PDB file of C-alpha atoms in Angstrom:
ATOM      1  CA  MET A 232       6.453 -14.300  -7.158  1.00  0.00           C
ATOM      2  CA  ASP A 233       2.849 -14.178  -8.390  1.00  0.00           C
ATOM      3  CA  ILE A 234       0.649 -11.205  -7.664  1.00  0.00           C
ATOM      4  CA  GLU A 235      -2.932 -12.037  -6.760  1.00  0.00           C
ATOM      5  CA  GLN A 236      -5.788  -9.565  -6.912  1.00  0.00           C
ATOM      6  CA  TYR A 237      -6.161  -9.404  -3.149  1.00  0.00           C
ATOM      7  CA  ASP A 238      -2.537  -8.814  -2.343  1.00  0.00           C
ATOM      8  CA  ILE A 239      -1.336  -6.117  -0.029  1.00  0.00           C
ATOM      9  CA  ILE A 240       2.196  -4.787  -0.209  1.00  0.00           C
ATOM     10  CA  LEU A 241       3.619  -3.655   3.138  1.00  0.00           C
ATOM     11  CA  VAL A 242       6.751  -1.501   3.133  1.00  0.00           C
ATOM     12  CA  ASP A 243       7.899  -1.172   6.751  1.00  0.00           C
ATOM     13  CA  ASP A 244      11.256  -1.771   8.421  1.00  0.00           C
ATOM     14  CA  SER A 245       9.763  -3.409  11.529  1.00  0.00           C
ATOM     15  CA  PRO A 246       9.364  -7.217  11.624  1.00  0.00           C
ATOM     16  CA  GLU A 247       6.918  -6.747  14.520  1.00  0.00           C
ATOM     17  CA  VAL A 248       4.721  -4.451  12.421  1.00  0.00           C
ATOM     18  CA  ALA A 249       4.865  -6.959   9.559  1.00  0.00           C
ATOM     19  CA  GLU A 250       3.805  -9.836  11.810  1.00  0.00           C
ATOM     20  CA  LEU A 251       0.976  -7.902  13.480  1.00  0.00           C
ATOM     21  CA  THR A 252      -0.217  -6.745  10.066  1.00  0.00           C
ATOM     22  CA  ARG A 253      -0.149 -10.319   8.752  1.00  0.00           C
ATOM     23  CA  LEU A 254      -2.146 -11.510  11.785  1.00  0.00           C
ATOM     24  CA  ALA A 255      -4.709  -8.698  11.561  1.00  0.00           C
ATOM     25  CA  LEU A 256      -5.348  -9.247   7.858  1.00  0.00           C
ATOM     26  CA  GLY A 257      -5.239 -13.038   8.094  1.00  0.00           C
ATOM     27  CA  THR A 258      -7.701 -13.216  10.976  1.00  0.00           C
ATOM     28  CA  ARG A 259     -10.246 -11.267   8.936  1.00  0.00           C
ATOM     29  CA  LYS A 260      -9.293 -12.975   5.628  1.00  0.00           C
ATOM     30  CA  LEU A 261      -8.612  -9.577   4.077  1.00  0.00           C
ATOM     31  CA  ALA A 262      -5.590 -10.496   1.993  1.00  0.00           C
ATOM     32  CA  ASP A 263      -4.756 -13.628   0.067  1.00  0.00           C
ATOM     33  CA  LYS A 264      -1.135 -12.675   0.438  1.00  0.00           C
ATOM     34  CA  LEU A 265       0.800  -9.987   2.256  1.00  0.00           C
ATOM     35  CA  THR A 266       4.117  -9.193   0.619  1.00  0.00           C
ATOM     36  CA  TRP A 267       6.481  -7.441   3.016  1.00  0.00           C
ATOM     37  CA  PHE A 268       9.508  -5.343   2.163  1.00  0.00           C
ATOM     38  CA  ALA A 269      11.737  -4.078   4.971  1.00  0.00           C
ATOM     39  CA  ASP A 270      12.897  -1.110   2.895  1.00  0.00           C
ATOM     40  CA  ALA A 271      11.728   0.960  -0.047  1.00  0.00           C
ATOM     41  CA  GLU A 272      14.672  -0.035  -2.261  1.00  0.00           C
ATOM     42  CA  LEU A 273      13.533  -3.674  -2.252  1.00  0.00           C
ATOM     43  CA  ALA A 274       9.962  -2.599  -2.983  1.00  0.00           C
ATOM     44  CA  GLU A 275      11.152  -0.390  -5.842  1.00  0.00           C
ATOM     45  CA  GLU A 276      13.098  -3.324  -7.315  1.00  0.00           C
ATOM     46  CA  PHE A 277      10.012  -5.512  -7.064  1.00  0.00           C
ATOM     47  CA  PHE A 278       7.773  -3.016  -8.848  1.00  0.00           C
ATOM     48  CA  PHE A 279      10.152  -1.882 -11.560  1.00  0.00           C
ATOM     49  CA  GLN A 280      12.701  -4.664 -12.090  1.00  0.00           C
ATOM     50  CA  GLY A 281      11.155  -7.854 -10.729  1.00  0.00           C
ATOM     51  CA  ASP A 282       8.160 -10.020 -11.512  1.00  0.00           C
ATOM     52  CA  TYR A 283       5.692  -7.202 -11.041  1.00  0.00           C
ATOM     53  CA  ALA A 284       7.235  -5.070 -13.797  1.00  0.00           C
ATOM     54  CA  SER A 285       5.961  -7.441 -16.494  1.00  0.00           C
ATOM     55  CA  ARG A 286       2.407  -7.708 -15.066  1.00  0.00           C
ATOM     56  CA  LYS A 287      -0.289  -5.998 -17.082  1.00  0.00           C
ATOM     57  CA  ASP A 288      -3.425  -7.440 -15.518  1.00  0.00           C
ATOM     58  CA  LEU A 289      -3.559  -8.043 -11.769  1.00  0.00           C
ATOM     59  CA  HIS A 290      -2.289  -5.538  -9.261  1.00  0.00           C
ATOM     60  CA  PRO A 291      -2.112  -5.356  -5.488  1.00  0.00           C
ATOM     61  CA  TYR A 292      -5.150  -3.596  -4.159  1.00  0.00           C
ATOM     62  CA  LEU A 293      -3.184  -1.667  -1.568  1.00  0.00           C
ATOM     63  CA  ILE A 294       0.288  -0.539  -0.568  1.00  0.00           C
ATOM     64  CA  LEU A 295       0.763   0.186   3.144  1.00  0.00           C
ATOM     65  CA  LEU A 296       3.811   2.431   3.307  1.00  0.00           C
ATOM     66  CA  ASP A 297       5.755   3.485   6.381  1.00  0.00           C
ATOM     67  CA  LEU A 298       7.032   7.042   6.342  1.00  0.00           C
ATOM     68  CA  ASN A 299      10.306   6.572   8.235  1.00  0.00           C
ATOM     69  CA  LEU A 300      12.333   3.951   6.402  1.00  0.00           C
ATOM     70  CA  PRO A 301      16.085   3.394   6.178  1.00  0.00           C
ATOM     71  CA  LEU A 302      17.853   4.735   3.075  1.00  0.00           C
ATOM     72  CA  MET A 303      14.836   5.832   0.967  1.00  0.00           C
ATOM     73  CA  SER A 304      11.972   7.523   2.835  1.00  0.00           C
ATOM     74  CA  GLY A 305       8.345   6.598   2.420  1.00  0.00           C
ATOM     75  CA  HIS A 306       7.735   9.964   0.780  1.00  0.00           C
ATOM     76  CA  ASP A 307      10.458   9.303  -1.783  1.00  0.00           C
ATOM     77  CA  PHE A 308       8.996   5.885  -2.603  1.00  0.00           C
ATOM     78  CA  LEU A 309       5.501   7.395  -2.815  1.00  0.00           C
ATOM     79  CA  LYS A 310       6.790   9.905  -5.401  1.00  0.00           C
ATOM     80  CA  ILE A 311       8.180   7.041  -7.491  1.00  0.00           C
ATOM     81  CA  ILE A 312       4.986   4.957  -7.335  1.00  0.00           C
ATOM     82  CA  LYS A 313       2.671   7.866  -8.109  1.00  0.00           C
ATOM     83  CA  SER A 314       4.812   9.277 -10.938  1.00  0.00           C
ATOM     84  CA  ASN A 315       4.894   6.010 -12.912  1.00  0.00           C
ATOM     85  CA  ALA A 316       1.924   5.285 -15.195  1.00  0.00           C
ATOM     86  CA  ALA A 317       2.131   1.532 -14.506  1.00  0.00           C
ATOM     87  CA  THR A 318       1.724   1.977 -10.729  1.00  0.00           C
ATOM     88  CA  SER A 319       0.089   5.365 -10.187  1.00  0.00           C
ATOM     89  CA  HIS A 320      -3.398   3.849  -9.891  1.00  0.00           C
ATOM     90  CA  ILE A 321      -2.475   1.572  -6.958  1.00  0.00           C
ATOM     91  CA  PRO A 322      -3.843   2.995  -3.691  1.00  0.00           C
ATOM     92  CA  VAL A 323      -1.085   3.916  -1.247  1.00  0.00           C
ATOM     93  CA  VAL A 324      -1.917   4.430   2.407  1.00  0.00           C
ATOM     94  CA  MET A 325       0.811   5.962   4.513  1.00  0.00           C
ATOM     95  CA  PHE A 326       1.153   3.852   7.636  1.00  0.00           C
ATOM     96  CA  SER A 327       3.203   5.763  10.159  1.00  0.00           C
ATOM     97  CA  SER A 328       3.717   6.430  13.839  1.00  0.00           C
ATOM     98  CA  SER A 329       3.993  10.141  12.995  1.00  0.00           C
ATOM     99  CA  ASP A 330       0.902  12.236  13.551  1.00  0.00           C
ATOM    100  CA  ASP A 331       2.732  15.443  12.581  1.00  0.00           C
ATOM    101  CA  GLN A 332       0.430  17.477  10.348  1.00  0.00           C
ATOM    102  CA  ARG A 333       3.340  18.372   8.031  1.00  0.00           C
ATOM    103  CA  ASP A 334       3.981  14.665   7.346  1.00  0.00           C
ATOM    104  CA  ILE A 335       0.283  14.110   6.724  1.00  0.00           C
ATOM    105  CA  ASN A 336      -0.033  17.123   4.402  1.00  0.00           C
ATOM    106  CA  GLN A 337       3.090  16.186   2.443  1.00  0.00           C
ATOM    107  CA  SER A 338       1.829  12.624   2.009  1.00  0.00           C
ATOM    108  CA  TYR A 339      -1.410  13.824   0.429  1.00  0.00           C
ATOM    109  CA  GLU A 340       0.433  16.379  -1.698  1.00  0.00           C
ATOM    110  CA  LEU A 341       2.570  13.536  -3.080  1.00  0.00           C
ATOM    111  CA  GLY A 342      -0.480  11.452  -3.974  1.00  0.00           C
ATOM    112  CA  ALA A 343      -1.193   9.274  -0.932  1.00  0.00           C
ATOM    113  CA  ASN A 344      -4.716   7.890  -0.884  1.00  0.00           C
ATOM    114  CA  GLY A 345      -4.837   7.798   2.901  1.00  0.00           C
ATOM    115  CA  TYR A 346      -2.826   8.315   6.057  1.00  0.00           C
ATOM    116  CA  VAL A 347      -3.170   5.992   9.069  1.00  0.00           C
ATOM    117  CA  VAL A 348      -1.361   6.528  12.359  1.00  0.00           C
ATOM    118  CA  LYS A 349       0.000   3.313  13.904  1.00  0.00           C
ATOM    119  CA  SER A 350      -0.917   2.660  17.496  1.00  0.00           C
ATOM    120  CA  THR A 351       1.699   1.412  19.955  1.00  0.00           C
ATOM    121  CA  ASP A 352      -0.942  -0.837  21.544  1.00  0.00           C
ATOM    122  CA  PRO A 353      -0.902  -4.193  19.660  1.00  0.00           C
ATOM    123  CA  LYS A 354      -4.661  -4.777  19.932  1.00  0.00           C
ATOM    124  CA  GLU A 355      -5.518  -1.264  18.722  1.00  0.00           C
ATOM    125  CA  PHE A 356      -2.856  -1.577  16.001  1.00  0.00           C
ATOM    126  CA  MET A 357      -4.437  -4.791  14.703  1.00  0.00           C
ATOM    127  CA  GLY A 358      -7.904  -3.197  14.760  1.00  0.00           C
ATOM    128  CA  THR A 359      -6.634  -0.252  12.732  1.00  0.00           C
ATOM    129  CA  VAL A 360      -5.019  -2.584  10.186  1.00  0.00           C
ATOM    130  CA  ALA A 361      -8.226  -4.624   9.923  1.00  0.00           C
ATOM    131  CA  ASP A 362     -10.346  -1.478   9.465  1.00  0.00           C
ATOM    132  CA  THR A 363      -7.988  -0.248   6.752  1.00  0.00           C
ATOM    133  CA  GLY A 364      -8.063  -3.620   5.002  1.00  0.00           C
ATOM    134  CA  ILE A 365     -11.855  -3.799   5.175  1.00  0.00           C
ATOM    135  CA  TYR A 366     -12.229  -0.430   3.501  1.00  0.00           C
ATOM    136  CA  TRP A 367      -9.691  -0.983   0.726  1.00  0.00           C
ATOM    137  CA  ARG A 368     -10.770  -4.543  -0.068  1.00  0.00           C
ATOM    138  CA  ASN A 369     -14.514  -4.487   0.523  1.00  0.00           C
ATOM    139  CA  ARG A 370     -15.598  -0.887  -0.036  1.00  0.00           C
ATOM    140  CA  ASN A 371     -13.156   0.728  -2.460  1.00  0.00           C
ATOM    141  CA  ARG A 372     -13.439   0.030  -6.191  1.00  0.00           C
ATOM    142  CA  PRO A 373      -9.911  -0.094  -7.644  1.00  0.00           C
ATOM    143  CA  ALA A 374      -8.842   0.929 -11.119  1.00  0.00           C
ATOM    144  CA  ARG A 375      -8.462  -1.992 -13.483  1.00  0.00           C
ATOM    145  CA  MET A 376      -5.771  -0.899 -15.884  1.00  0.00           C
ATOM    146  CA  GLY A 377      -5.825  -2.671 -19.236  1.00  0.00           C
ATOM    147  CA  GLU A 378      -9.144  -4.471 -18.730  1.00  0.00           C
ATOM    148  CA  ALA A 379     -11.727  -4.796 -21.490  1.00  0.00           C
ATOM    149  CA  GLY A 380     -13.899  -1.762 -21.748  1.00  0.00           C
ATOM    150  CA  GLU A 381     -11.163   0.700 -20.893  1.00  0.00           C
ATOM    151  CA  THR A 382     -11.634   3.631 -23.224  1.00  0.00           C
ATOM    152  CA  GLY A 383      -9.138   6.119 -21.902  1.00  0.00           C
ATOM    153  CA  PRO A 384      -9.978   9.614 -20.703  1.00  0.00           C
ATOM    154  CA  VAL A 385     -13.627  10.550 -20.608  1.00  0.00           C
ATOM    155  CA  SER A 386     -14.613  13.782 -22.305  1.00  0.00           C
ATOM    156  CA  GLY A 387     -17.834  15.699 -22.622  1.00  0.00           C
ATOM    157  CA  THR A 388     -20.187  17.204 -20.139  1.00  0.00           C
ATOM    158  CA  ALA A 389     -22.063  15.643 -17.281  1.00  0.00           C
TER     159      ALA A 389
END
């Protein structure tokens, strides 16, 4: 499985969410490819044991991560992604139906780059996905690990 620069990884146990996300991003041409994992264990395998593990150049520009997943929670997967040097720079947006402030706070404490509450209305849901995709693809400037010109930590005064 090749990773393209404009890939989005979706980790969500709902096929309906995956299909609506695919439609929302496809309609706006916001992702060359959406890779969907129905659970965090499969996503973890992909990042650390599969094709992605050997990649040094191109990375997905966004991971949309559900909070409430079977087996491994979204928070547990977030900890893994953000604690690994090879993946810590990838933006992770929690994508959950929970609007509980404790879930939101914990997500940011664990390194989430954003938290988006899923709507139960399909049209509003697709608009939210499109808005999220627009920001992370068109407005955000991602880290480019291993590219020419990378000098490591910056020191000195501003």
